[in-house]
């Protein structure tokens, strides 16, 4: 006789219950970047919108930044660390291949035997993590999930590369996702375009550096114009698909939180999506730089902290980057 598997007893709905962020104490202005490249503050601002970024000190490791952001998110959600059932961390700059940093975080934060794993989805990592968290809750595998984007991209920045030296920053952003009585996280529009993977990549593989094929430590490189065109034209379509999937129009939005890659990309997406003037747009990139998977939760935390956004607002979030990967969804802010 074939046994029948019981249906999942999870919540059909979920939402973000709390958010937290950590920015390193060291603020790096464009003037410091200009010591290494032939450029100008005006050129950097006009091309990217970036004026400053945060770079981590030796003791501000990916783990320490993650713990700070996670602790704030847990407190903001009004739960205890023991109530966290799963920990998902998106990072490309934790250099220990195994074990996952998520297992360390789960233990150190006091989450007991929570499921814990890392994901590598570049700048779309936060969106990927949200999608996974939503599924775990719907499945009944978890009640509360910690999703973190954490990066020390200063470790992967070539300060002599004029096209990328000014882009990247460090930091960690975290949210707690939990059950809800009504939808708080919309359908995810996510995917990849691996045929374009070369436009954002690591300069060389780790083994090439280990074996002495190259002497220069690996760094992030990108083809700026190709990335710009893809982000502006293709990601606006993905963002619109996320709105449609959630049954939301641009007029219904309160907040737009795109990946903080480049101010020109953000402004172009706002124009293409025809967002009304009442929609608050995250422009955290000006003072934080591109923090990859951390950028969306960091921007979300800042908007809520400054009062530019409020609890219950409807927000469109979209991440996109190396892979090329992307993830967009509509959420209710915590």
PDB file of N, CA and C in Angstrom, residues 115-172:
ATOM      1  N   UNK A 115      17.876  25.821  10.415  1.00  0.00           N
ATOM      2  CA  UNK A 115      18.460  25.504   9.111  1.00  0.00           C
ATOM      3  C   UNK A 115      19.262  26.712   8.657  1.00  0.00           C
ATOM      4  N   UNK A 116      20.398  26.477   8.026  1.00  0.00           N
ATOM      5  CA  UNK A 116      21.260  27.606   7.667  1.00  0.00           C
ATOM      6  C   UNK A 116      22.025  27.293   6.392  1.00  0.00           C
ATOM      7  N   UNK A 117      22.003  28.241   5.450  1.00  0.00           N
ATOM      8  CA  UNK A 117      22.747  28.040   4.208  1.00  0.00           C
ATOM      9  C   UNK A 117      23.005  29.369   3.527  1.00  0.00           C
ATOM     10  N   UNK A 118      24.059  29.392   2.701  1.00  0.00           N
ATOM     11  CA  UNK A 118      24.423  30.571   1.923  1.00  0.00           C
ATOM     12  C   UNK A 118      23.892  30.429   0.500  1.00  0.00           C
ATOM     13  N   UNK A 119      23.677  31.565  -0.145  1.00  0.00           N
ATOM     14  CA  UNK A 119      23.363  31.565  -1.573  1.00  0.00           C
ATOM     15  C   UNK A 119      24.266  32.578  -2.263  1.00  0.00           C
ATOM     16  N   UNK A 120      24.540  32.346  -3.521  1.00  0.00           N
ATOM     17  CA  UNK A 120      25.336  33.261  -4.330  1.00  0.00           C
ATOM     18  C   UNK A 120      24.485  33.659  -5.523  1.00  0.00           C
ATOM     19  N   UNK A 121      23.827  34.794  -5.384  1.00  0.00           N
ATOM     20  CA  UNK A 121      23.002  35.313  -6.475  1.00  0.00           C
ATOM     21  C   UNK A 121      23.331  36.772  -6.717  1.00  0.00           C
ATOM     22  N   UNK A 122      24.563  37.150  -6.402  1.00  0.00           N
ATOM     23  CA  UNK A 122      25.028  38.498  -6.670  1.00  0.00           C
ATOM     24  C   UNK A 122      24.092  39.552  -6.127  1.00  0.00           C
ATOM     25  N   UNK A 123      23.855  40.565  -6.920  1.00  0.00           N
ATOM     26  CA  UNK A 123      23.050  41.703  -6.484  1.00  0.00           C
ATOM     27  C   UNK A 123      21.558  41.382  -6.421  1.00  0.00           C
ATOM     28  N   UNK A 124      21.163  40.221  -6.919  1.00  0.00           N
ATOM     29  CA  UNK A 124      19.767  39.776  -6.801  1.00  0.00           C
ATOM     30  C   UNK A 124      19.586  38.863  -5.596  1.00  0.00           C
ATOM     31  N   UNK A 125      20.639  38.708  -4.793  1.00  0.00           N
ATOM     32  CA  UNK A 125      20.614  37.747  -3.699  1.00  0.00           C
ATOM     33  C   UNK A 125      19.529  37.989  -2.675  1.00  0.00           C
ATOM     34  N   UNK A 126      19.238  39.256  -2.375  1.00  0.00           N
ATOM     35  CA  UNK A 126      18.186  39.532  -1.403  1.00  0.00           C
ATOM     36  C   UNK A 126      16.832  39.064  -1.923  1.00  0.00           C
ATOM     37  N   UNK A 127      16.552  39.331  -3.195  1.00  0.00           N
ATOM     38  CA  UNK A 127      15.294  38.888  -3.787  1.00  0.00           C
ATOM     39  C   UNK A 127      15.183  37.374  -3.834  1.00  0.00           C
ATOM     40  N   UNK A 128      16.286  36.711  -4.139  1.00  0.00           N
ATOM     41  CA  UNK A 128      16.291  35.251  -4.124  1.00  0.00           C
ATOM     42  C   UNK A 128      16.003  34.739  -2.716  1.00  0.00           C
ATOM     43  N   UNK A 129      16.630  35.384  -1.720  1.00  0.00           N
ATOM     44  CA  UNK A 129      16.410  34.970  -0.337  1.00  0.00           C
ATOM     45  C   UNK A 129      14.971  35.154   0.100  1.00  0.00           C
ATOM     46  N   UNK A 130      14.357  36.273  -0.298  1.00  0.00           N
ATOM     47  CA  UNK A 130      12.944  36.501   0.022  1.00  0.00           C
ATOM     48  C   UNK A 130      12.062  35.407  -0.559  1.00  0.00           C
ATOM     49  N   UNK A 131      12.348  35.040  -1.805  1.00  0.00           N
ATOM     50  CA  UNK A 131      11.556  34.004  -2.477  1.00  0.00           C
ATOM     51  C   UNK A 131      11.672  32.673  -1.750  1.00  0.00           C
ATOM     52  N   UNK A 132      12.883  32.323  -1.350  1.00  0.00           N
ATOM     53  CA  UNK A 132      13.092  31.077  -0.617  1.00  0.00           C
ATOM     54  C   UNK A 132      12.402  31.116   0.743  1.00  0.00           C
ATOM     55  N   UNK A 133      12.500  32.250   1.434  1.00  0.00           N
ATOM     56  CA  UNK A 133      11.871  32.380   2.746  1.00  0.00           C
ATOM     57  C   UNK A 133      10.360  32.226   2.652  1.00  0.00           C
ATOM     58  N   UNK A 134       9.788  32.866   1.653  1.00  0.00           N
ATOM     59  CA  UNK A 134       8.343  32.768   1.433  1.00  0.00           C
ATOM     60  C   UNK A 134       7.928  31.317   1.221  1.00  0.00           C
ATOM     61  N   UNK A 135       8.718  30.577   0.440  1.00  0.00           N
ATOM     62  CA  UNK A 135       8.416  29.172   0.191  1.00  0.00           C
ATOM     63  C   UNK A 135       8.528  28.316   1.438  1.00  0.00           C
ATOM     64  N   UNK A 136       9.535  28.575   2.267  1.00  0.00           N
ATOM     65  CA  UNK A 136       9.704  27.807   3.499  1.00  0.00           C
ATOM     66  C   UNK A 136       8.520  27.998   4.442  1.00  0.00           C
ATOM     67  N   UNK A 137       8.019  29.228   4.496  1.00  0.00           N
ATOM     68  CA  UNK A 137       6.882  29.511   5.370  1.00  0.00           C
ATOM     69  C   UNK A 137       5.610  28.882   4.826  1.00  0.00           C
ATOM     70  N   UNK A 138       5.402  28.974   3.526  1.00  0.00           N
ATOM     71  CA  UNK A 138       4.214  28.370   2.912  1.00  0.00           C
ATOM     72  C   UNK A 138       4.237  26.851   3.058  1.00  0.00           C
ATOM     73  N   UNK A 139       5.441  26.283   3.017  1.00  0.00           N
ATOM     74  CA  UNK A 139       5.600  24.833   3.121  1.00  0.00           C
ATOM     75  C   UNK A 139       5.431  24.327   4.546  1.00  0.00           C
ATOM     76  N   UNK A 140       5.538  25.215   5.516  1.00  0.00           N
ATOM     77  CA  UNK A 140       5.472  24.791   6.906  1.00  0.00           C
ATOM     78  C   UNK A 140       6.818  24.383   7.464  1.00  0.00           C
ATOM     79  N   UNK A 141       7.890  24.589   6.686  1.00  0.00           N
ATOM     80  CA  UNK A 141       9.224  24.221   7.142  1.00  0.00           C
ATOM     81  C   UNK A 141       9.822  25.246   8.096  1.00  0.00           C
ATOM     82  N   UNK A 142       9.245  26.450   8.158  1.00  0.00           N
ATOM     83  CA  UNK A 142       9.739  27.493   9.045  1.00  0.00           C
ATOM     84  C   UNK A 142       8.621  28.480   9.334  1.00  0.00           C
ATOM     85  N   UNK A 143       8.680  29.092  10.515  1.00  0.00           N
ATOM     86  CA  UNK A 143       7.764  30.170  10.864  1.00  0.00           C
ATOM     87  C   UNK A 143       8.430  31.535  10.690  1.00  0.00           C
ATOM     88  N   UNK A 144       9.713  31.588  11.024  1.00  0.00           N
ATOM     89  CA  UNK A 144      10.446  32.847  10.888  1.00  0.00           C
ATOM     90  C   UNK A 144      11.780  32.569  10.210  1.00  0.00           C
ATOM     91  N   UNK A 145      12.057  33.347   9.169  1.00  0.00           N
ATOM     92  CA  UNK A 145      13.285  33.165   8.390  1.00  0.00           C
ATOM     93  C   UNK A 145      14.071  34.471   8.384  1.00  0.00           C
ATOM     94  N   UNK A 146      15.358  34.363   8.693  1.00  0.00           N
ATOM     95  CA  UNK A 146      16.262  35.504   8.596  1.00  0.00           C
ATOM     96  C   UNK A 146      16.895  35.506   7.209  1.00  0.00           C
ATOM     97  N   UNK A 147      16.731  36.596   6.483  1.00  0.00           N
ATOM     98  CA  UNK A 147      17.337  36.755   5.158  1.00  0.00           C
ATOM     99  C   UNK A 147      18.319  37.918   5.234  1.00  0.00           C
ATOM    100  N   UNK A 148      19.575  37.662   4.862  1.00  0.00           N
ATOM    101  CA  UNK A 148      20.618  38.677   4.971  1.00  0.00           C
ATOM    102  C   UNK A 148      21.378  38.801   3.659  1.00  0.00           C
ATOM    103  N   UNK A 149      21.661  40.032   3.277  1.00  0.00           N
ATOM    104  CA  UNK A 149      22.632  40.295   2.219  1.00  0.00           C
ATOM    105  C   UNK A 149      23.823  40.961   2.887  1.00  0.00           C
ATOM    106  N   UNK A 150      25.010  40.387   2.740  1.00  0.00           N
ATOM    107  CA  UNK A 150      26.185  40.924   3.439  1.00  0.00           C
ATOM    108  C   UNK A 150      27.401  40.874   2.524  1.00  0.00           C
ATOM    109  N   UNK A 151      28.086  42.005   2.408  1.00  0.00           N
ATOM    110  CA  UNK A 151      29.234  42.061   1.492  1.00  0.00           C
ATOM    111  C   UNK A 151      30.368  42.934   2.022  1.00  0.00           C
ATOM    112  N   UNK A 152      31.606  42.473   1.746  1.00  0.00           N
ATOM    113  CA  UNK A 152      32.814  43.303   1.893  1.00  0.00           C
ATOM    114  C   UNK A 152      33.429  43.403   0.499  1.00  0.00           C
ATOM    115  N   UNK A 153      32.790  44.174  -0.350  1.00  0.00           N
ATOM    116  CA  UNK A 153      33.243  44.264  -1.732  1.00  0.00           C
ATOM    117  C   UNK A 153      34.544  45.042  -1.869  1.00  0.00           C
ATOM    118  N   UNK A 154      34.927  45.759  -0.829  1.00  0.00           N
ATOM    119  CA  UNK A 154      36.225  46.431  -0.866  1.00  0.00           C
ATOM    120  C   UNK A 154      37.354  45.416  -1.001  1.00  0.00           C
ATOM    121  N   UNK A 155      37.126  44.177  -0.559  1.00  0.00           N
ATOM    122  CA  UNK A 155      38.124  43.114  -0.706  1.00  0.00           C
ATOM    123  C   UNK A 155      38.249  42.644  -2.145  1.00  0.00           C
ATOM    124  N   UNK A 156      37.241  42.941  -2.957  1.00  0.00           N
ATOM    125  CA  UNK A 156      37.225  42.478  -4.346  1.00  0.00           C
ATOM    126  C   UNK A 156      37.255  43.647  -5.329  1.00  0.00           C
ATOM    127  N   UNK A 157      37.721  44.792  -4.852  1.00  0.00           N
ATOM    128  CA  UNK A 157      37.786  45.979  -5.691  1.00  0.00           C
ATOM    129  C   UNK A 157      39.216  46.244  -6.142  1.00  0.00           C
ATOM    130  N   UNK A 158      39.397  46.395  -7.433  1.00  0.00           N
ATOM    131  CA  UNK A 158      40.689  46.774  -7.992  1.00  0.00           C
ATOM    132  C   UNK A 158      40.726  48.297  -8.051  1.00  0.00           C
ATOM    133  N   UNK A 159      41.477  48.906  -7.157  1.00  0.00           N
ATOM    134  CA  UNK A 159      41.493  50.357  -7.061  1.00  0.00           C
ATOM    135  C   UNK A 159      42.133  51.035  -8.267  1.00  0.00           C
ATOM    136  N   UNK A 160      42.777  50.260  -9.128  1.00  0.00           N
ATOM    137  CA  UNK A 160      43.383  50.842 -10.327  1.00  0.00           C
ATOM    138  C   UNK A 160      42.492  50.697 -11.558  1.00  0.00           C
ATOM    139  N   UNK A 161      41.348  50.029 -11.397  1.00  0.00           N
ATOM    140  CA  UNK A 161      40.409  49.847 -12.504  1.00  0.00           C
ATOM    141  C   UNK A 161      39.466  51.041 -12.548  1.00  0.00           C
ATOM    142  N   UNK A 162      39.660  51.907 -13.517  1.00  0.00           N
ATOM    143  CA  UNK A 162      38.901  53.157 -13.594  1.00  0.00           C
ATOM    144  C   UNK A 162      37.392  52.941 -13.722  1.00  0.00           C
ATOM    145  N   UNK A 163      36.993  51.768 -14.248  1.00  0.00           N
ATOM    146  CA  UNK A 163      35.572  51.529 -14.480  1.00  0.00           C
ATOM    147  C   UNK A 163      34.834  51.005 -13.250  1.00  0.00           C
ATOM    148  N   UNK A 164      35.565  50.500 -12.255  1.00  0.00           N
ATOM    149  CA  UNK A 164      34.891  49.906 -11.091  1.00  0.00           C
ATOM    150  C   UNK A 164      35.399  50.406  -9.744  1.00  0.00           C
ATOM    151  N   UNK A 165      36.549  51.070  -9.703  1.00  0.00           N
ATOM    152  CA  UNK A 165      37.179  51.419  -8.425  1.00  0.00           C
ATOM    153  C   UNK A 165      36.267  52.220  -7.504  1.00  0.00           C
ATOM    154  N   UNK A 166      35.367  53.019  -8.069  1.00  0.00           N
ATOM    155  CA  UNK A 166      34.529  53.924  -7.283  1.00  0.00           C
ATOM    156  C   UNK A 166      33.161  53.343  -6.931  1.00  0.00           C
ATOM    157  N   UNK A 167      32.854  52.147  -7.438  1.00  0.00           N
ATOM    158  CA  UNK A 167      31.489  51.634  -7.345  1.00  0.00           C
ATOM    159  C   UNK A 167      31.110  50.997  -6.017  1.00  0.00           C
ATOM    160  N   UNK A 168      32.020  50.213  -5.453  1.00  0.00           N
ATOM    161  CA  UNK A 168      31.594  49.256  -4.440  1.00  0.00           C
ATOM    162  C   UNK A 168      31.791  49.708  -2.994  1.00  0.00           C
ATOM    163  N   UNK A 169      30.862  49.268  -2.153  1.00  0.00           N
ATOM    164  CA  UNK A 169      30.911  49.533  -0.729  1.00  0.00           C
ATOM    165  C   UNK A 169      30.645  48.269   0.060  1.00  0.00           C
ATOM    166  N   UNK A 170      30.744  48.394   1.374  1.00  0.00           N
ATOM    167  CA  UNK A 170      30.556  47.261   2.275  1.00  0.00           C
ATOM    168  C   UNK A 170      29.336  47.493   3.164  1.00  0.00           C
ATOM    169  N   UNK A 171      28.768  46.409   3.666  1.00  0.00           N
ATOM    170  CA  UNK A 171      27.650  46.531   4.597  1.00  0.00           C
ATOM    171  C   UNK A 171      26.813  45.273   4.634  1.00  0.00           C
ATOM    172  N   UNK A 172      25.821  45.276   5.506  1.00  0.00           N
ATOM    173  CA  UNK A 172      24.913  44.134   5.639  1.00  0.00           C
ATOM    174  C   UNK A 172      23.507  44.636   5.902  1.00  0.00           C
TER     175      UNK A 172
END
